[in-house]
Coordinates of C-alpha atoms in Angstrom, one line a residue:
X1 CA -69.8 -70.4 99.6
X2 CA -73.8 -70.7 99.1
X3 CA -73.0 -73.1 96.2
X4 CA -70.7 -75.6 99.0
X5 CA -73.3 -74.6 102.0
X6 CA -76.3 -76.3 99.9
X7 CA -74.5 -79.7 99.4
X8 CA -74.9 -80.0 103.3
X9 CA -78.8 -79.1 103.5
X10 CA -81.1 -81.9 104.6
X11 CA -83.5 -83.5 101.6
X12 CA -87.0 -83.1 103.1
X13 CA -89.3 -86.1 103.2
X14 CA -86.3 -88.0 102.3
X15 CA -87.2 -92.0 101.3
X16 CA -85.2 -94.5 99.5
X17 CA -86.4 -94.7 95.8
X18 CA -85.5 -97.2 93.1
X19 CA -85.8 -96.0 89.5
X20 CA -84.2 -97.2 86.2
X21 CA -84.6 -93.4 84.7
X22 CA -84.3 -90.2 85.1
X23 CA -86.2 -86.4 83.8
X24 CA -85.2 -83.3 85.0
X25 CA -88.2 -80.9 83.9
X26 CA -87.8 -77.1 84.2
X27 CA -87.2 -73.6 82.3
X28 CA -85.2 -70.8 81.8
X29 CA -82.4 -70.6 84.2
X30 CA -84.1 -73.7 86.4
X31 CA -83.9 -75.6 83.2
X32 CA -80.7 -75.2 82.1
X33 CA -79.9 -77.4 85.6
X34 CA -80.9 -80.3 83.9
X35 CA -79.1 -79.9 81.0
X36 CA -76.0 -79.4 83.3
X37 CA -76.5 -82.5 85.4
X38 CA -77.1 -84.6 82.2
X39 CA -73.6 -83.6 80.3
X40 CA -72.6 -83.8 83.7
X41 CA -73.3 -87.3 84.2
X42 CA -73.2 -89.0 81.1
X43 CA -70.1 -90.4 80.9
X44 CA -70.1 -91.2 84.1
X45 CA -73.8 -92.7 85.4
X46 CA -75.6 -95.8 83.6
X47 CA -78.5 -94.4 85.2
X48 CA -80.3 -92.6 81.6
X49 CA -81.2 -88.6 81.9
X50 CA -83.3 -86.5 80.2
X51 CA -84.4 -83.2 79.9
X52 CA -88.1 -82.1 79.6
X53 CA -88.8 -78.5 78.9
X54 CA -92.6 -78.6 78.2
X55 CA -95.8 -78.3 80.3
X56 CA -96.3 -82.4 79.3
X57 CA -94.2 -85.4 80.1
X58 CA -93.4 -87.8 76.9
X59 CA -95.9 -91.0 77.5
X60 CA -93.6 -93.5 78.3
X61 CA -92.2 -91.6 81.6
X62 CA -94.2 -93.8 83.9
X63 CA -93.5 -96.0 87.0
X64 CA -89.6 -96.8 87.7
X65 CA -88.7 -93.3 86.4
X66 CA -87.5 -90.2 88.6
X67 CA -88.9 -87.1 87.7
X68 CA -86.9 -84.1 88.8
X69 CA -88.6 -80.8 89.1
X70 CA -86.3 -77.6 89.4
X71 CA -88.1 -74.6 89.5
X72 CA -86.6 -71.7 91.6
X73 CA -89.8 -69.7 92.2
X74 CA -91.7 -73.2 92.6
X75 CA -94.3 -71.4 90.6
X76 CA -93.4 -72.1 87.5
X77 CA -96.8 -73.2 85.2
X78 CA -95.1 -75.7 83.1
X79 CA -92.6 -77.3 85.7
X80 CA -95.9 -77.7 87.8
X81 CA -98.1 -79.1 85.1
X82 CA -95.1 -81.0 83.8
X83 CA -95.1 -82.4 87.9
X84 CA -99.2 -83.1 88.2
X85 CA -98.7 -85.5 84.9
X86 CA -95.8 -87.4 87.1
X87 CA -97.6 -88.0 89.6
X88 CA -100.8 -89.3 87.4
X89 CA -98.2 -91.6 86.1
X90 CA -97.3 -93.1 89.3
X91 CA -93.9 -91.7 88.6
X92 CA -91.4 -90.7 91.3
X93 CA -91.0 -87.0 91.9
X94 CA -88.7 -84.8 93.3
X95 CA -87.8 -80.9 93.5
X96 CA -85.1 -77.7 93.6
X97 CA -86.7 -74.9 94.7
X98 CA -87.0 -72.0 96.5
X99 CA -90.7 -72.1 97.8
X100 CA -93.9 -71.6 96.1
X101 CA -96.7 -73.7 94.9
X102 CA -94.1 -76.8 94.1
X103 CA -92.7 -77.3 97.5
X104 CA -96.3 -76.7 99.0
X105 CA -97.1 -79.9 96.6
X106 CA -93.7 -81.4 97.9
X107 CA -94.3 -81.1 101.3
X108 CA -98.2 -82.3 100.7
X109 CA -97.9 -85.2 99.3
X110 CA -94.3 -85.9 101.4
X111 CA -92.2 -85.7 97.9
X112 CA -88.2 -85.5 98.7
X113 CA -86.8 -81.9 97.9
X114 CA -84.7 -79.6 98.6
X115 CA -85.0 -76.0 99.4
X116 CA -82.4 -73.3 98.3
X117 CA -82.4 -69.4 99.6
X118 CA -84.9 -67.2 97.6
X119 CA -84.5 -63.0 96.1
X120 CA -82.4 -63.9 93.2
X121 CA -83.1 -63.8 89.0
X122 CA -83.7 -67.7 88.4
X123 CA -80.6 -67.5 86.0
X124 CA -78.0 -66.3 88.9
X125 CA -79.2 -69.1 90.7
X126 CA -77.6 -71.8 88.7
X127 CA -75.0 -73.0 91.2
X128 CA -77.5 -73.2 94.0
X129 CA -80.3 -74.9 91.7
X130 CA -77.3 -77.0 90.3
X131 CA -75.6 -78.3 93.2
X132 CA -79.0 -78.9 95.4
X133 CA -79.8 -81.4 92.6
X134 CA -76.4 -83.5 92.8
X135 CA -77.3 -83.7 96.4
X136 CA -80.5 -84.8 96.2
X137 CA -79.6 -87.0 93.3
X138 CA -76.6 -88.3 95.8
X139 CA -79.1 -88.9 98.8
X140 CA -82.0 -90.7 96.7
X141 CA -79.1 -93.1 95.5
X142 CA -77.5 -92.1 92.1
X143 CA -73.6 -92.5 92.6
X144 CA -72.3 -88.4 91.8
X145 CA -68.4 -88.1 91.6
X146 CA -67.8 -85.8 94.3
X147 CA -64.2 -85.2 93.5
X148 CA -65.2 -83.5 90.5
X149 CA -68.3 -81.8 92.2
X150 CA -65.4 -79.9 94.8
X151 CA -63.2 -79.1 91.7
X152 CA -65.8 -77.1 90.2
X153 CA -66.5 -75.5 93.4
X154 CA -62.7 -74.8 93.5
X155 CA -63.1 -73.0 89.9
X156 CA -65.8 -70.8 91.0
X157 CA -63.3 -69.2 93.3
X158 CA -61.3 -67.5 90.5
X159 CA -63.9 -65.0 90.2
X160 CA -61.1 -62.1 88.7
X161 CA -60.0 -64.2 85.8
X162 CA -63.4 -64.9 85.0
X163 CA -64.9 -61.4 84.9
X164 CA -61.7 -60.6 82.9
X165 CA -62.4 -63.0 80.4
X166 CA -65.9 -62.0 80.4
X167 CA -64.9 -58.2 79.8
X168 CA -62.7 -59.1 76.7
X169 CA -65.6 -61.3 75.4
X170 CA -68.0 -58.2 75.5
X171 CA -66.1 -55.9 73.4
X172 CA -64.5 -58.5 70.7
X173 CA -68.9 -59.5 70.6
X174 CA -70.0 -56.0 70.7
X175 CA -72.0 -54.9 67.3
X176 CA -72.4 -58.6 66.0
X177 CA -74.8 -61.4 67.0
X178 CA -73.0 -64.4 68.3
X179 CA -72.5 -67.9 67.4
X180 CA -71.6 -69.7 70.3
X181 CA -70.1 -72.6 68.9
X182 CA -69.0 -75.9 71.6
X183 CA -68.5 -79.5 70.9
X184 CA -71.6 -81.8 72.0
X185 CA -70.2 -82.4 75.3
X186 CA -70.6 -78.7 76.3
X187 CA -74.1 -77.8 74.8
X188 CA -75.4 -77.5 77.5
X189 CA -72.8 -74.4 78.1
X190 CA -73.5 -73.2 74.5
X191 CA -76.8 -73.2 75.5
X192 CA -76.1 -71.4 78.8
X193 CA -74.3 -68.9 76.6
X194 CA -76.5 -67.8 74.7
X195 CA -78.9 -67.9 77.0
X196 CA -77.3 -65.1 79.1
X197 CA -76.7 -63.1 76.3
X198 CA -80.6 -63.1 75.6
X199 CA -81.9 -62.0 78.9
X200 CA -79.2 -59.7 80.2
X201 CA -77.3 -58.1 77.3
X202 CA -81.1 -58.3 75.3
X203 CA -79.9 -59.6 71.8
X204 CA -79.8 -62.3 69.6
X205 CA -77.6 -65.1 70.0
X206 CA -77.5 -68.6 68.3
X207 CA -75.2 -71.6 69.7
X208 CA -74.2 -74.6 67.4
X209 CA -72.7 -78.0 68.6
X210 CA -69.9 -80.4 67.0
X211 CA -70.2 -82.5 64.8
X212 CA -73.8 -81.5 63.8
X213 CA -73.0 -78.2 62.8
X214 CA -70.2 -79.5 60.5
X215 CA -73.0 -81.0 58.3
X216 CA -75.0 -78.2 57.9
X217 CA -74.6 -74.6 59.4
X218 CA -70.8 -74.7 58.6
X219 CA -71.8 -73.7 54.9
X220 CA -73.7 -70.6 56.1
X221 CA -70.1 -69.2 56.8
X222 CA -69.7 -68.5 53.2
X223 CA -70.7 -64.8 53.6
X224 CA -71.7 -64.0 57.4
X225 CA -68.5 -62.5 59.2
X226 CA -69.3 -58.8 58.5
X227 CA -72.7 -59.8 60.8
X228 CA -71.2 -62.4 63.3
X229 CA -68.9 -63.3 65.8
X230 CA -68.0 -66.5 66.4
X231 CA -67.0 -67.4 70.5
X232 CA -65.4 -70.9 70.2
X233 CA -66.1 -72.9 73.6
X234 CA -62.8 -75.1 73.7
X235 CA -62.8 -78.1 76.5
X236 CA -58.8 -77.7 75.2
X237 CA -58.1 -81.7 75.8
X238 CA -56.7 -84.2 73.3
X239 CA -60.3 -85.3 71.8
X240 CA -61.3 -85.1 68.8
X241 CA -63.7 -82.6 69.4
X242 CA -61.3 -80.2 70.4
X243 CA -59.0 -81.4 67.5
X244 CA -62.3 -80.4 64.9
X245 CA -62.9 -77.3 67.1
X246 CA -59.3 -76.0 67.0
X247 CA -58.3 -76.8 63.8
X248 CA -60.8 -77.3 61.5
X249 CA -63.5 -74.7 62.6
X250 CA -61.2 -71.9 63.7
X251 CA -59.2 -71.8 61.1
X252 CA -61.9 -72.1 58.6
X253 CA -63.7 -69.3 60.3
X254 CA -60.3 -67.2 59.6
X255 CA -60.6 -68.0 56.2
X256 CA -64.4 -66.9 55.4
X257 CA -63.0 -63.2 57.1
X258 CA -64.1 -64.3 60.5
X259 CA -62.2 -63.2 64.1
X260 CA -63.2 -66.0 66.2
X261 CA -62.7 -66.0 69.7
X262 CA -61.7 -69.4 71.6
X263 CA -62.3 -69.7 75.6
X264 CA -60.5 -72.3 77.2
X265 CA -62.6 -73.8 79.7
X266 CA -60.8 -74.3 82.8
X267 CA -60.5 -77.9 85.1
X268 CA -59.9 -81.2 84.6
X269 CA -63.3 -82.5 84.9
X270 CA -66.6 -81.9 82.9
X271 CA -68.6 -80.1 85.4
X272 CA -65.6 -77.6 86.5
X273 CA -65.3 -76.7 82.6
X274 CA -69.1 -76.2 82.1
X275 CA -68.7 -74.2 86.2
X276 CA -66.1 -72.2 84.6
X277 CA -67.9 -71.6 81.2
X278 CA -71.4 -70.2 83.0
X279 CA -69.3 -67.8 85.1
X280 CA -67.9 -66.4 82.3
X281 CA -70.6 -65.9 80.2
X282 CA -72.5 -64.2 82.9
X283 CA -69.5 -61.4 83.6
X284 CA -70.3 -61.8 78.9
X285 CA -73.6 -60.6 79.4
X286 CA -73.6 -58.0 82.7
X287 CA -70.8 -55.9 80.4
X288 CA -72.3 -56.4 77.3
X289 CA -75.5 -55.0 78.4
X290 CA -73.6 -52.0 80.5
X291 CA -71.9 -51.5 77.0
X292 CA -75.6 -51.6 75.2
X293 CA -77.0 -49.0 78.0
X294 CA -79.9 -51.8 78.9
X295 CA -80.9 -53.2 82.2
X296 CA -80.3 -56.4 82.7
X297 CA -82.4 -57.3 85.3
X298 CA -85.7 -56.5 83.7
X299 CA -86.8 -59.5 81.8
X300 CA -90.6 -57.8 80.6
X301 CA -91.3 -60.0 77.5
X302 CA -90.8 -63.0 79.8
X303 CA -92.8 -61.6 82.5
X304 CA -95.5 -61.1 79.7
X305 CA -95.6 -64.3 78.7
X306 CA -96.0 -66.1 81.5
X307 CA -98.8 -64.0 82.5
X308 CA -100.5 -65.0 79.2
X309 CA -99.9 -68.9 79.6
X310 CA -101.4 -68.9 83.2
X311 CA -104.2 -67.2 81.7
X312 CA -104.4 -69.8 79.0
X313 CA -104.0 -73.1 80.7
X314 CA -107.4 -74.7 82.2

C-alpha cells in the first residue's frame, strides 16, 4: 500500500526536461533501484540507462543527460559527490530520497525529486525507492508501462507464498554459500539476492548471470557441491535463457553432485518477476539469519566504513 501511495506523490520543483540519457547513481539498497529500473526498462524504453555506483560520474555524462540520484538517507557520501560532479557538468539532476543533505541540495538549487517516508533499513525500502523513481521518471517525460508497474504491485500482495518460499530457500541454503545463478535479464535480482543474503543472513554469497557464466565459472562446478548451493532464478518463459537455465545448467549441476534449487519468478511482466524475486529473497535472508542466531538489522562493518570514507574525502 506505501509502494501504490508513492506513485501518487507530487515531484517537487517539477520542470519539463529533455535528455537523450539516463544515470541512476546510488548504493547499497538505494543502488540496487537503478539496476531495477534499467532491466526494467530496457526492452521497453529507447531512452539508454545506466548505473553508476561510484563517488565520480564517467566523463562523457555531460549536458543532455539525466542524472538520477537515489539515496534513502540523502546522506549518502558518494551519491552526493557522485551529484556535485553532475551539476559541474551542466547535467540534469534529479532525486529519491528520504531527507538529508541531497534533498536540502534538491530543494536549493530547485532540482525535481521526490520524497519517500523515512525509519527504515535502506534495503527494505526498495519498493518505495523503486516505485518513486518510475514516477518521477513518468512526470519528467520517459514513457513507463504502467500496466506492468500495477502487476507488480499486484504480486507484492501474495506476501504468504512468498515468505513460504523464502522459508524453504533458508534451509535447502543453510551450511553452504550460495550461487545465485539468473539469466542476464534478472541480474539485477541475482544481485539483489545476494545482496540480502550479505547484510541480513551475514555470509557470503556470489550471483552469476547467463550466458557469461557458461564461458567461464560453469567449469568451477567440477568439484564444489559439497561447499555450495546453487538457487536457480527461473523467469520460466519460452526464451532461450530459461531453455539454458532449465536444461543445460540444472541438470549439469545434478550431475557434478549438486541439489539446485529453481524459483519461479512469478508475473507476466519483467518488473513483477524481479517484484516477486526481491520479496522472496528478503523472507531468504530474515530466516536464514534467525537460523544462524545473528541480527539482521545491525549492519557494523558498513556503518564503519562509511565513517572512514567521510573522514577520507576532502
Amino acid at each position: 500500500k506505501m509502494a501504490e501511495k508513492i506513485l501518487k506523490e507530487e515531484v517537487e520543483n517539477l520542470k519539463p526536461l529533455k535528455f537523450k540519457a539516463i544515470a541512476f547513481t546510488g548504493m547499497g539498497g538505494s543502488g540496487i533501484v537503478g539496476d531495477y529500473v534499467k532491466s526494467f526498462l530496457q526492452d521497453v524504453s529507447r531512452t539508454p540507462i545506466i548505473v553508476v555506483k561510484d563517488l565520480y560520474l564517467p566523463t562523457w555524462i555531460g549536458k543532455d543527460w539525466l542524472v538520477v540520484a537515489v539515496s534513502y538517507s540523502g546522506n549518502t557520501s558518494e551519491t552526493l559527490s557522485a551529484v556535485k560532479e553532475a551539476l559541474s557538468k551542466e547535467a540534469y539532476v534529479a532525486a529519491v530520497s528520504s531527507g538529508g543533505k541531497l534533498l536540502e541540495l534538491m530543494d536549493k538549487e530547485r532540482l525535481p525529486y521526490v520524497k519517500v517516508g523515512g525509519g527504515y533499513a535502506p534495503r527494505s525500502a526498495l519498493p518505495l525507492l523503486l516505485y518513486a523513481s518510475l514516477k518521477l521518471l513518468d512526470e519528467l517525460g520517459l514513457s513507463i508501462p504502467m500496466n506492468q508497474v500495477q502487476e507488480s504491485l499486484d504480486v507484492l500482495g501474495g506476501v504468504k507464498e512468498a515468505e513460504d518460499e523464502g522459508k524453504s530457500i533458508a534451509e535447502a541454503l543453510k551450511g553452504y554459500t550460495p550461487i545465485i545463478v539468473s539469466d542476464v535479464r534478472y541480474e539485477a535480482l541475482a544481485w539483489r539476492f545476494k545482496s540480502e543474503l550479505n547484510e541480513n543472513a551475514k555470509i557470503v554469497a556470489k550471483c552469476e548471470t547467463v550466458p557469461e557464466s557458461m564461458h567461464n565459472d560453469v567449469e568451477g562446478y567440477e568439484e564444489a557441491s559439497s561447499k555450495f548451493k546453487a538457487l536457480l532464478l527461473s523467469a520460466h518463459d519460452d526464451t532461450v535463457y530459461t531453455k539454458v537455465l532449465e536444461k543445460f545448467i540444472e541438470e549439469l549441476l545434478k550431475e557434478k553432485g549438486f541439489k539446485p534449487y529453481r524459483l519461479e519468478l512469478k508475473g507476466k511482466g519483467r518488473l513483477a518477476k524481479l517484484m516477486h524475486g526481491a520479496h522472496v529473497a528478503g523472507f531468504t535472508s530474515l530466516y536464514l539469519a534467525e537460523k544462524r542466531k545473528v541480527e539482521p538489522v545491525k549492519v557494523e562493518l558498513i556503518a564503519r566504513y562509511r565513517k572512514f570514507l567521510e573522514e577520507a574525502l576532502p
